Every structure is written in C-alpha cells, then in structure tokens.
CSV table of C-alpha atoms in Angstrom, one decimal:
chain,number,residue,atom,x,y,z
A,1,THR,CA,-47.8,180.7,-32.9
A,2,SER,CA,-46.6,178.9,-29.7
A,3,LYS,CA,-43.5,179.4,-28.1
A,4,ALA,CA,-40.4,177.4,-28.7
A,5,PHE,CA,-39.9,174.8,-25.6
A,6,VAL,CA,-36.8,172.6,-25.0
A,7,SER,CA,-37.3,170.0,-22.5
A,8,ASP,CA,-34.2,169.1,-19.9
A,9,HIS,CA,-34.4,165.6,-21.5
A,10,GLU,CA,-33.8,167.0,-25.0
A,11,VAL,CA,-31.0,169.1,-23.8
A,12,GLN,CA,-29.0,166.1,-22.2
A,13,GLU,CA,-29.8,164.0,-25.1
A,14,VAL,CA,-28.2,166.0,-27.6
A,15,TYR,CA,-25.1,166.7,-25.3
A,16,ASP,CA,-24.8,162.7,-25.0
A,17,GLN,CA,-25.0,162.5,-28.9
A,18,ASN,CA,-22.4,165.2,-29.3
A,19,LYS,CA,-19.9,164.9,-26.7
A,20,ALA,CA,-17.0,164.9,-29.3
A,21,ILE,CA,-18.1,168.7,-29.8
A,22,PHE,CA,-17.9,169.4,-26.3
A,23,THR,CA,-14.2,168.1,-25.8
A,24,GLN,CA,-11.3,170.2,-25.2
A,25,GLU,CA,-7.6,169.0,-24.9
A,26,GLY,CA,-9.1,165.5,-24.4
A,27,LYS,CA,-11.6,166.3,-21.7
A,28,VAL,CA,-15.5,166.4,-22.3
A,29,LYS,CA,-16.8,169.6,-21.0
A,30,PRO,CA,-19.4,169.0,-17.9
A,31,PHE,CA,-22.8,168.9,-18.7
A,32,LYS,CA,-23.8,171.9,-16.6
A,33,GLU,CA,-21.0,174.2,-18.5
A,34,VAL,CA,-22.9,173.6,-21.8
A,35,ALA,CA,-26.3,173.2,-20.7
A,36,VAL,CA,-27.3,177.2,-20.8
A,37,ARG,CA,-25.7,177.4,-24.5
A,38,LEU,CA,-27.2,174.4,-25.8
A,39,ARG,CA,-30.7,174.9,-24.4
A,40,THR,CA,-30.7,178.6,-26.1
A,41,GLU,CA,-29.4,177.0,-29.4
A,42,LEU,CA,-31.8,174.2,-29.2
A,43,THR,CA,-34.7,176.5,-28.4
A,44,HIS,CA,-33.5,178.8,-31.4
A,45,ARG,CA,-33.6,176.1,-33.7
A,46,LYS,CA,-37.2,174.9,-32.7
A,47,ALA,CA,-38.5,178.2,-32.9
A,48,LEU,CA,-37.0,178.4,-36.7
A,49,GLN,CA,-38.5,175.1,-37.5
A,50,GLN,CA,-41.8,176.3,-36.1
A,51,ALA,CA,-41.6,179.5,-38.0
A,52,LEU,CA,-40.6,177.7,-41.2
A,53,LYS,CA,-43.7,175.1,-40.5
A,54,PHE,CA,-46.2,178.4,-40.0
A,55,ALA,CA,-45.1,180.1,-43.4
A,56,THR,CA,-45.3,177.0,-45.3
A,57,GLU,CA,-49.0,177.0,-44.1
A,58,PHE,CA,-49.2,180.4,-45.1
A,59,THR,CA,-48.0,179.7,-48.4
A,60,VAL,CA,-50.4,177.0,-49.0
A,61,LYS,CA,-53.3,179.3,-48.0
A,62,LEU,CA,-52.1,181.9,-50.8
A,63,VAL,CA,-52.7,178.9,-53.7
A,64,PRO,CA,-55.9,179.8,-55.5
A,65,GLU,CA,-58.8,177.2,-55.5
A,66,PRO,CA,-60.2,176.4,-59.0
A,67,ASP,CA,-63.1,178.9,-60.0
A,68,LYS,CA,-62.1,181.1,-57.1
A,69,PRO,CA,-60.1,184.5,-57.0
A,70,GLN,CA,-56.7,184.8,-56.0
A,71,PRO,CA,-56.2,185.1,-52.2
A,72,SER,CA,-55.3,188.2,-50.7
A,73,PHE,CA,-51.6,188.2,-49.4
A,74,GLU,CA,-52.4,191.2,-47.2
A,75,ALA,CA,-55.6,189.9,-45.6
A,76,LEU,CA,-54.2,186.5,-45.2
A,77,ALA,CA,-51.2,188.1,-43.6
A,78,ASP,CA,-53.1,190.1,-41.3
A,79,GLU,CA,-55.6,187.5,-40.2
A,80,SER,CA,-52.2,185.3,-39.4
A,81,LYS,CA,-50.9,188.3,-37.5
A,82,LEU,CA,-48.0,188.3,-39.7
A,83,ALA,CA,-45.7,191.5,-40.6
A,84,VAL,CA,-46.1,192.9,-44.1
A,85,LYS,CA,-43.1,194.8,-45.4
A,86,GLN,CA,-42.2,195.8,-48.9
A,87,THR,CA,-38.7,196.2,-49.7
A,88,PRO,CA,-37.3,198.6,-52.5
A,89,PHE,CA,-36.1,197.5,-55.7
A,90,PHE,CA,-32.8,195.7,-55.2
A,91,SER,CA,-30.3,193.9,-57.7
A,92,ALA,CA,-28.6,190.3,-56.9
A,93,ASN,CA,-25.3,192.0,-56.3
A,94,GLU,CA,-26.8,194.6,-53.6
A,95,PRO,CA,-29.2,192.5,-51.5
A,96,ALA,CA,-32.3,194.4,-50.0
A,97,PRO,CA,-31.4,196.7,-47.3
A,98,GLY,CA,-31.4,195.0,-43.9
A,99,ILE,CA,-31.5,191.7,-45.3
A,100,SER,CA,-28.2,190.0,-45.6
A,101,THR,CA,-29.3,186.2,-46.3
A,102,PRO,CA,-28.6,185.1,-49.6
A,103,ALA,CA,-31.5,182.6,-49.7
A,104,PHE,CA,-33.7,185.9,-49.5
A,105,THR,CA,-32.3,187.2,-52.7
A,106,ALA,CA,-32.0,184.0,-54.4
A,107,ALA,CA,-35.9,183.6,-53.9
A,108,ALA,CA,-36.9,186.8,-55.1
A,109,PHE,CA,-34.9,186.5,-58.2
A,110,LYS,CA,-37.1,183.4,-58.7
A,111,LEU,CA,-40.3,184.9,-58.6
A,112,SER,CA,-42.1,185.6,-61.8
A,113,GLU,CA,-45.8,186.7,-62.8
A,114,GLU,CA,-46.6,183.1,-63.4
A,115,SER,CA,-45.2,182.1,-59.6
A,116,PRO,CA,-45.2,185.6,-57.7
A,117,VAL,CA,-45.1,184.1,-54.1
A,118,SER,CA,-42.0,181.9,-52.7
A,119,ASP,CA,-41.7,179.1,-50.5
A,120,ALA,CA,-40.9,180.2,-47.0
A,121,VAL,CA,-37.4,181.4,-46.6
A,122,GLY,CA,-35.6,180.8,-43.2
A,123,ALA,CA,-32.9,183.1,-42.2
A,124,PRO,CA,-31.2,183.9,-38.7
A,125,GLU,CA,-33.1,186.7,-38.0
A,126,ALA,CA,-36.6,186.1,-39.7
A,127,VAL,CA,-38.5,183.6,-41.8
A,128,TYR,CA,-39.8,185.3,-45.2
A,129,VAL,CA,-42.4,184.7,-47.6
A,130,LEU,CA,-41.7,186.8,-50.6
A,131,ARG,CA,-44.4,188.0,-53.2
A,132,LEU,CA,-43.6,189.9,-56.2
A,133,MET,CA,-45.3,193.3,-56.2
A,134,GLY,CA,-44.2,194.7,-59.7
A,135,SER,CA,-42.0,193.7,-62.7
A,136,PRO,CA,-38.2,193.7,-62.3
A,137,GLN,CA,-36.9,197.0,-63.3
A,138,PRO,CA,-34.0,197.3,-66.0
A,139,SER,CA,-30.5,198.4,-64.8
A,140,THR,CA,-29.9,202.3,-65.4
A,141,LEU,CA,-26.6,204.4,-65.1
A,142,PRO,CA,-27.3,207.2,-63.1
A,143,PRO,CA,-26.3,210.9,-64.3
A,144,PHE,CA,-22.7,211.6,-64.2
A,145,GLU,CA,-23.4,214.5,-62.1
A,146,GLN,CA,-25.0,212.3,-59.6
A,147,VAL,CA,-22.1,210.1,-59.1
A,148,LYS,CA,-19.1,212.5,-60.0
A,149,GLU,CA,-18.0,213.0,-56.1
A,150,MET,CA,-18.1,209.0,-55.4
A,151,VAL,CA,-16.1,208.3,-58.7
A,152,LYS,CA,-13.8,211.1,-57.9
A,153,SER,CA,-13.2,209.4,-54.2
A,154,ALA,CA,-13.1,206.0,-55.5
A,155,TRP,CA,-10.2,207.2,-58.0
A,156,VAL,CA,-8.4,209.0,-55.2
A,157,VAL,CA,-8.4,205.9,-52.8
A,158,ASP,CA,-7.2,203.6,-55.8
A,159,ALA,CA,-4.4,205.9,-56.8
A,160,ALA,CA,-3.3,206.2,-53.1
A,161,ARG,CA,-3.2,202.4,-53.0
A,162,LYS,CA,-1.2,202.2,-56.1
A,163,LEU,CA,1.2,204.6,-54.9
A,164,ALA,CA,1.6,202.8,-51.6
A,165,HIS,CA,2.1,199.2,-53.4
A,166,GLU,CA,5.0,201.0,-55.6
A,167,LYS,CA,7.2,201.7,-52.7
C-alpha cells in the first residue's frame, strides 16, 4: 500500500471551501493557524480511503471463481501482507475486545455460512474484513458459584445507591 499524501493545494482548497468552520467570534482563523490540523485530518481521511479500497480489492479476491476451490483467506492475507487476527466469541451487547466500532459488530452479526466474509469495514483505528470462523454459539448462563461474588458486589452497590437517593 502507498502512503497517503496531501498536497498544499488540497489543504488550501479545503480551507477555502470551509471557512465557516474556522470562524470564531465573526473572524476567520488565518490559514496558517489551521493548516497543520487540516493536513493531519485530510491525511487520515485519505489513508482511510486507501485502506478501504485495498480491503475491498482483497474481498473481491476472496470470491470463488466458477469450478475453482474457495480462495484461502490466510494465504491471500499473507500475500497481501495483511494481519489476520481472531477474536473470541462475542455478543452484540459486548463487542469484541479492543474493537469499539459498532460497524464491526454489525458486520460480524450479518455473517453466515452462505456469506462468510464481510465487505470492508472502516473504523478510526483500522479497516477490517471479517470472516466467519465458526457457528454462532448459544448463550449460556455461567454456574452461580462462578458469578456469586460479582452478583453480591452489584447488589451492594445497588442497595447503597437506593439508600443514598432516599435521604
């Protein structure tokens, strides 16, 4: 992948088109005051666009050709120098650890045996392509002994909160 580059002309153009955003107390902030922040923001946006394009190209390679075997996700990722990470099972209410993007969770819960690979999912921290690794697991209640202390602690906090509101 290439590095995102933003020209001086692009920064100036965005500044000129959005002067209202840079107006404070009726005065437009000078270009020199906002140029670095604008360049950083534009570079980030352009990098995200490039990453989304690259990820979309990756997903296209995963579509099997007629009469050919399913392409290997790992092999294509390795060939493209992409990191492959596996999440533990997670729920819609408790997203995957370290991934706070709702779009990731939404994409994960759309996956199925018939459609095991997601489209590219953009997030502030990364761009993801998700693949279903296993069947969804049924929800289970842990044994009481395993959660007893947590339940007691939650009850104590709730009781204290109720007492505080009574006074």
